[in-house]
Amino acid sequence: QKEVEQNSGPLSVPEGAIASLNCTYSDRGSQSFFWYRQYSGKSPELIMSIYSNGDKEDGRFTAQLNKASQYVSLLIRDSQPSDSATYLCAVEGTGGFKTIFGAGTRLFVKA
Amino acid sequence: GAGVSQSPSNKVTEKGKDVELRCDPISGHTALYWYRQSLGQGLEFLIYFQGNSAPDKSGLPSDRFSAERTGGSVSTLTIQRTQQEDSAVYLCASSGTFNTGELFFGEGSRLTVL
C-alpha cells in the first residue's frame, strides 16, 4: 500500500463547478496534511494546510480532514480554467516528520 | 534571497559522469528536503535534513546518491556514475522550525543523462 494515495485523474469539470479531490494515507499517527498545486513545468506551491478534523476554508478552497477514515479532500468552488493543474496531497509522517506526497490528481477546468 | 535557490537549472551529462546539484534554502529555515520528479510522475522523497539531527536518507535510491548540508544551510546532492534512469527534475524544498510540513520549493534542477 502506498503511503499517500490519490486518483491520478484526469478530473475534468466545467467552469463554475465544484472540483472534488481526494486523498487517503496509511500512517494513522500523521497529524499534518497539505495540498499543493503544481502547474505544468513549475514547482509545487502550498495552497492549504489542515491539522484538525473537519473543514478549513480559504477563499474558494476547502480542505476536509477525517483522521478516523485517514482521508483528506480538497474542494474547489467556482472552478476556473486557471485552476487547471496537478494537485498533490502531502502528509507529514510520525517519527521523523518527513513529508510524503501522493502522485497527484490532474484537474482540467473547461471554459 | 527570498526563496529557495537551486543550481544548475539544467544539467546535461553523459552516462557514468558524476553530478552535483546545489540548494540554498530560505534563510532561517531549519528543514531541507530533496525530492525527485520524473516526467509525469509524483514527487519521490530522497532525503530530509532537520537542524542538527541525523538526516533521513531512507529515500535515496542507491548508494550512488548522497547529500550533505553544510552549516545547516546550503545542501548539495551528488549523483555518482549517473545512469539514464537518473534523468528527472530534482526539487529542493525548505521549511521553518514550526509548521515543518509547509514546504517552499525551488525551481528545480533538470538533469538529463545521455
Tab-separated table of C-alpha atoms in Angstrom:
chain	number	residue	atom	x	y	z
A	1	GLN	CA	0.000	0.000	0.000
A	2	LYS	CA	1.339	3.421	-0.957
A	3	GLU	CA	1.718	5.828	1.930
A	4	VAL	CA	-0.367	8.551	0.262
A	5	GLU	CA	-2.834	7.638	-2.464
A	6	GLN	CA	-4.651	9.835	-4.922
A	7	ASN	CA	-6.674	9.197	-8.048
A	8	SER	CA	-4.385	10.271	-10.879
A	9	GLY	CA	-7.298	11.570	-12.950
A	10	PRO	CA	-7.597	13.480	-15.076
A	11	LEU	CA	-10.586	15.063	-13.430
A	12	SER	CA	-12.469	17.311	-15.806
A	13	VAL	CA	-15.048	19.820	-14.589
A	14	PRO	CA	-16.819	22.710	-16.320
A	15	GLU	CA	-16.026	26.274	-15.352
A	16	GLY	CA	-18.007	27.335	-12.309
A	17	ALA	CA	-18.469	23.806	-10.983
A	18	ILE	CA	-17.096	22.297	-7.771
A	19	ALA	CA	-13.984	20.170	-8.159
A	20	SER	CA	-13.516	17.480	-5.516
A	21	LEU	CA	-10.084	15.938	-4.993
A	22	ASN	CA	-9.491	13.051	-2.634
A	23	CYS	CA	-6.558	11.509	-0.809
A	24	THR	CA	-6.040	8.633	1.627
A	25	TYR	CA	-2.990	7.961	3.769
A	26	SER	CA	-1.628	4.959	5.620
A	27	ASP	CA	0.196	6.424	8.654
A	28	ARG	CA	-2.554	6.590	11.291
A	29	GLY	CA	-0.367	8.761	13.520
A	30	SER	CA	0.013	11.562	10.973
A	31	GLN	CA	-1.029	14.956	12.259
A	32	SER	CA	-0.335	17.380	9.418
A	33	PHE	CA	-1.839	17.395	5.951
A	34	PHE	CA	-1.301	19.621	2.958
A	35	TRP	CA	-2.482	20.338	-0.556
A	36	TYR	CA	-0.025	21.636	-3.130
A	37	ARG	CA	-0.783	22.859	-6.622
A	38	GLN	CA	1.664	22.225	-9.451
A	39	TYR	CA	1.282	23.876	-12.815
A	40	SER	CA	2.875	22.129	-15.776
A	41	GLY	CA	6.614	22.758	-15.820
A	42	LYS	CA	6.562	24.534	-12.459
A	43	SER	CA	7.348	23.606	-8.883
A	44	PRO	CA	4.652	22.738	-6.341
A	45	GLU	CA	3.203	25.548	-4.239
A	46	LEU	CA	1.336	25.157	-0.975
A	47	ILE	CA	-2.339	26.107	-1.148
A	48	MET	CA	-3.845	24.576	2.003
A	49	SER	CA	-2.768	23.015	5.267
A	50	ILE	CA	-5.044	21.261	7.738
A	51	TYR	CA	-4.228	19.814	11.135
A	52	SER	CA	-7.606	19.107	12.805
A	53	ASN	CA	-10.604	17.038	11.871
A	54	GLY	CA	-13.288	18.923	9.989
A	55	ASP	CA	-13.285	21.612	7.347
A	56	LYS	CA	-10.946	24.501	6.725
A	57	GLU	CA	-11.937	27.168	4.229
A	58	ASP	CA	-9.724	29.652	2.420
A	59	GLY	CA	-11.419	31.571	-0.344
A	60	ARG	CA	-12.667	29.140	-2.977
A	61	PHE	CA	-10.743	26.267	-1.390
A	62	THR	CA	-11.975	23.983	1.392
A	63	ALA	CA	-9.843	21.231	2.881
A	64	GLN	CA	-11.557	18.424	4.754
A	65	LEU	CA	-9.884	16.002	7.140
A	66	ASN	CA	-11.190	12.799	8.666
A	67	LYS	CA	-8.444	11.139	10.703
A	68	ALA	CA	-10.600	8.154	11.664
A	69	SER	CA	-11.022	7.312	7.982
A	70	GLN	CA	-7.495	8.500	7.096
A	71	TYR	CA	-8.973	10.678	4.415
A	72	VAL	CA	-8.237	14.202	3.211
A	73	SER	CA	-10.063	16.086	0.496
A	74	LEU	CA	-9.896	19.404	-1.295
A	75	LEU	CA	-12.914	21.168	-2.719
A	76	ILE	CA	-12.528	23.963	-5.225
A	77	ARG	CA	-15.671	26.027	-5.632
A	78	ASP	CA	-16.459	28.083	-8.728
A	79	SER	CA	-13.652	26.355	-10.615
A	80	GLN	CA	-11.768	28.495	-13.110
A	81	PRO	CA	-9.633	27.473	-16.104
A	82	SER	CA	-6.667	28.875	-14.167
A	83	ASP	CA	-7.243	26.123	-11.575
A	84	SER	CA	-6.176	23.547	-14.175
A	85	ALA	CA	-3.112	21.928	-12.638
A	86	THR	CA	-1.965	18.848	-10.767
A	87	TYR	CA	-2.979	18.812	-7.112
A	88	LEU	CA	-0.661	16.987	-4.753
A	89	CYS	CA	-1.738	15.684	-1.372
A	90	ALA	CA	1.060	15.612	1.207
A	91	VAL	CA	1.234	14.074	4.664
A	92	GLU	CA	3.815	14.721	7.349
A	93	GLY	CA	4.603	11.397	8.943
A	94	THR	CA	5.366	10.488	12.512
A	95	GLY	CA	8.773	9.539	13.882
A	96	GLY	CA	10.860	11.816	11.741
A	97	PHE	CA	8.336	14.143	10.231
A	98	LYS	CA	9.362	13.743	6.622
A	99	THR	CA	6.648	14.844	4.226
A	100	ILE	CA	5.406	12.288	1.734
A	101	PHE	CA	3.500	13.235	-1.404
A	102	GLY	CA	0.831	11.435	-3.330
A	103	ALA	CA	1.217	11.038	-7.073
A	104	GLY	CA	-1.187	13.916	-7.713
A	105	THR	CA	-4.538	14.389	-9.438
A	106	ARG	CA	-4.636	16.267	-12.723
A	107	LEU	CA	-7.536	18.710	-12.879
A	108	PHE	CA	-8.869	20.256	-16.071
A	109	VAL	CA	-11.393	23.067	-15.865
A	110	LYS	CA	-13.167	23.559	-19.178
A	111	ALA	CA	-14.175	27.080	-20.155
B	1	GLY	CA	17.465	35.519	-1.127
B	2	ALA	CA	13.729	35.483	-0.675
B	3	GLY	CA	13.132	31.977	-1.938
B	4	VAL	CA	14.774	28.596	-2.319
B	5	SER	CA	17.522	28.775	-4.899
B	6	GLN	CA	18.710	25.768	-6.896
B	7	SER	CA	21.539	25.410	-9.355
B	8	PRO	CA	22.090	24.491	-12.060
B	9	SER	CA	18.619	24.854	-13.510
B	10	ASN	CA	19.546	22.449	-16.292
B	11	LYS	CA	22.290	19.874	-16.491
B	12	VAL	CA	23.058	17.562	-19.362
B	13	THR	CA	25.647	14.903	-18.680
B	14	GLU	CA	26.942	11.690	-20.112
B	15	LYS	CA	26.234	8.337	-18.580
B	16	GLY	CA	28.842	7.461	-15.971
B	17	LYS	CA	29.714	11.044	-15.032
B	18	ASP	CA	29.195	12.489	-11.560
B	19	VAL	CA	26.924	15.491	-10.993
B	20	GLU	CA	26.370	17.886	-8.114
B	21	LEU	CA	23.159	19.783	-7.550
B	22	ARG	CA	23.022	22.688	-5.152
B	23	CYS	CA	20.231	24.051	-2.967
B	24	ASP	CA	20.244	27.260	-0.975
B	25	PRO	CA	17.194	27.256	1.336
B	26	ILE	CA	15.237	30.186	2.680
B	27	SER	CA	17.252	31.945	5.359
B	28	GLY	CA	16.382	30.652	8.810
B	29	HIS	CA	14.646	27.506	7.590
B	30	THR	CA	15.848	24.503	9.545
B	31	ALA	CA	14.372	21.729	7.413
B	32	LEU	CA	15.551	20.893	3.919
B	33	TYR	CA	14.226	18.249	1.573
B	34	TRP	CA	15.286	16.753	-1.733
B	35	TYR	CA	12.689	15.184	-3.998
B	36	ARG	CA	12.906	13.723	-7.480
B	37	GLN	CA	10.174	14.059	-10.073
B	38	SER	CA	10.294	12.091	-13.275
B	39	LEU	CA	8.224	13.245	-16.259
B	40	GLY	CA	4.531	12.979	-15.484
B	41	GLN	CA	5.157	11.414	-12.098
B	42	GLY	CA	4.725	12.441	-8.494
B	43	LEU	CA	7.379	13.589	-6.048
B	44	GLU	CA	9.714	10.867	-4.859
B	45	PHE	CA	11.227	11.590	-1.438
B	46	LEU	CA	15.014	11.338	-1.393
B	47	ILE	CA	16.421	12.830	1.808
B	48	TYR	CA	15.443	15.134	4.666
B	49	PHE	CA	17.626	17.306	6.883
B	50	GLN	CA	16.270	18.826	10.092
B	51	GLY	CA	18.527	21.097	12.072
B	52	ASN	CA	21.486	19.252	13.561
B	53	SER	CA	19.748	15.871	13.581
B	54	ALA	CA	20.999	12.974	11.514
B	55	PRO	CA	19.426	13.176	8.053
B	56	ASP	CA	16.667	10.802	6.980
B	57	LYS	CA	18.233	9.088	3.980
B	58	SER	CA	15.560	6.447	3.589
B	59	GLY	CA	14.524	7.635	0.122
B	60	LEU	CA	17.913	7.564	-1.590
B	61	PRO	CA	17.509	5.002	-4.403
B	62	SER	CA	21.062	3.657	-4.381
B	63	ASP	CA	24.493	4.247	-2.901
B	64	ARG	CA	25.320	6.357	-5.958
B	65	PHE	CA	23.229	9.101	-4.359
B	66	SER	CA	24.446	11.171	-1.424
B	67	ALA	CA	23.694	14.548	0.062
B	68	GLU	CA	25.177	16.828	2.622
B	69	ARG	CA	24.172	20.032	4.266
B	70	THR	CA	26.931	22.314	5.419
B	71	GLY	CA	26.493	24.724	8.300
B	72	GLY	CA	22.787	23.999	8.483
B	73	SER	CA	22.204	25.917	5.271
B	74	VAL	CA	23.321	25.035	1.735
B	75	SER	CA	22.857	21.451	0.604
B	76	THR	CA	24.486	19.509	-2.205
B	77	LEU	CA	23.019	16.381	-3.780
B	78	THR	CA	25.645	14.271	-5.517
B	79	ILE	CA	24.903	11.528	-8.015
B	80	GLN	CA	27.874	9.356	-8.915
B	81	ARG	CA	28.204	7.332	-12.102
B	82	THR	CA	24.954	8.700	-13.496
B	83	GLN	CA	22.564	6.404	-15.337
B	84	GLN	CA	19.856	7.282	-17.842
B	85	GLU	CA	17.160	6.439	-15.284
B	86	ASP	CA	18.519	9.267	-13.118
B	87	SER	CA	17.102	11.760	-15.620
B	88	ALA	CA	14.466	13.792	-13.760
B	89	VAL	CA	13.812	17.119	-12.117
B	90	TYR	CA	15.414	17.310	-8.699
B	91	LEU	CA	13.459	19.561	-6.381
B	92	CYS	CA	14.703	21.079	-3.167
B	93	ALA	CA	12.346	22.448	-0.527
B	94	SER	CA	12.786	24.055	2.868
B	95	SER	CA	10.535	24.747	5.812
B	96	GLY	CA	10.729	26.546	9.125
B	97	THR	CA	11.057	25.191	12.658
B	98	PHE	CA	7.302	25.250	13.129
B	99	ASN	CA	4.810	24.039	10.526
B	100	THR	CA	7.565	21.849	9.195
B	101	GLY	CA	5.306	20.322	6.555
B	102	GLU	CA	4.684	23.649	4.846
B	103	LEU	CA	7.346	23.384	2.192
B	104	PHE	CA	8.700	26.064	-0.082
B	105	PHE	CA	10.151	24.671	-3.278
B	106	GLY	CA	12.918	25.844	-5.512
B	107	GLU	CA	12.532	25.869	-9.282
B	108	GLY	CA	14.302	22.552	-9.579
B	109	SER	CA	17.337	21.209	-11.396
B	110	ARG	CA	16.503	19.315	-14.565
B	111	LEU	CA	19.017	16.509	-15.084
B	112	THR	CA	19.342	14.762	-18.420
B	113	VAL	CA	21.682	11.796	-18.674
B	114	LEU	CA	22.573	10.870	-22.233
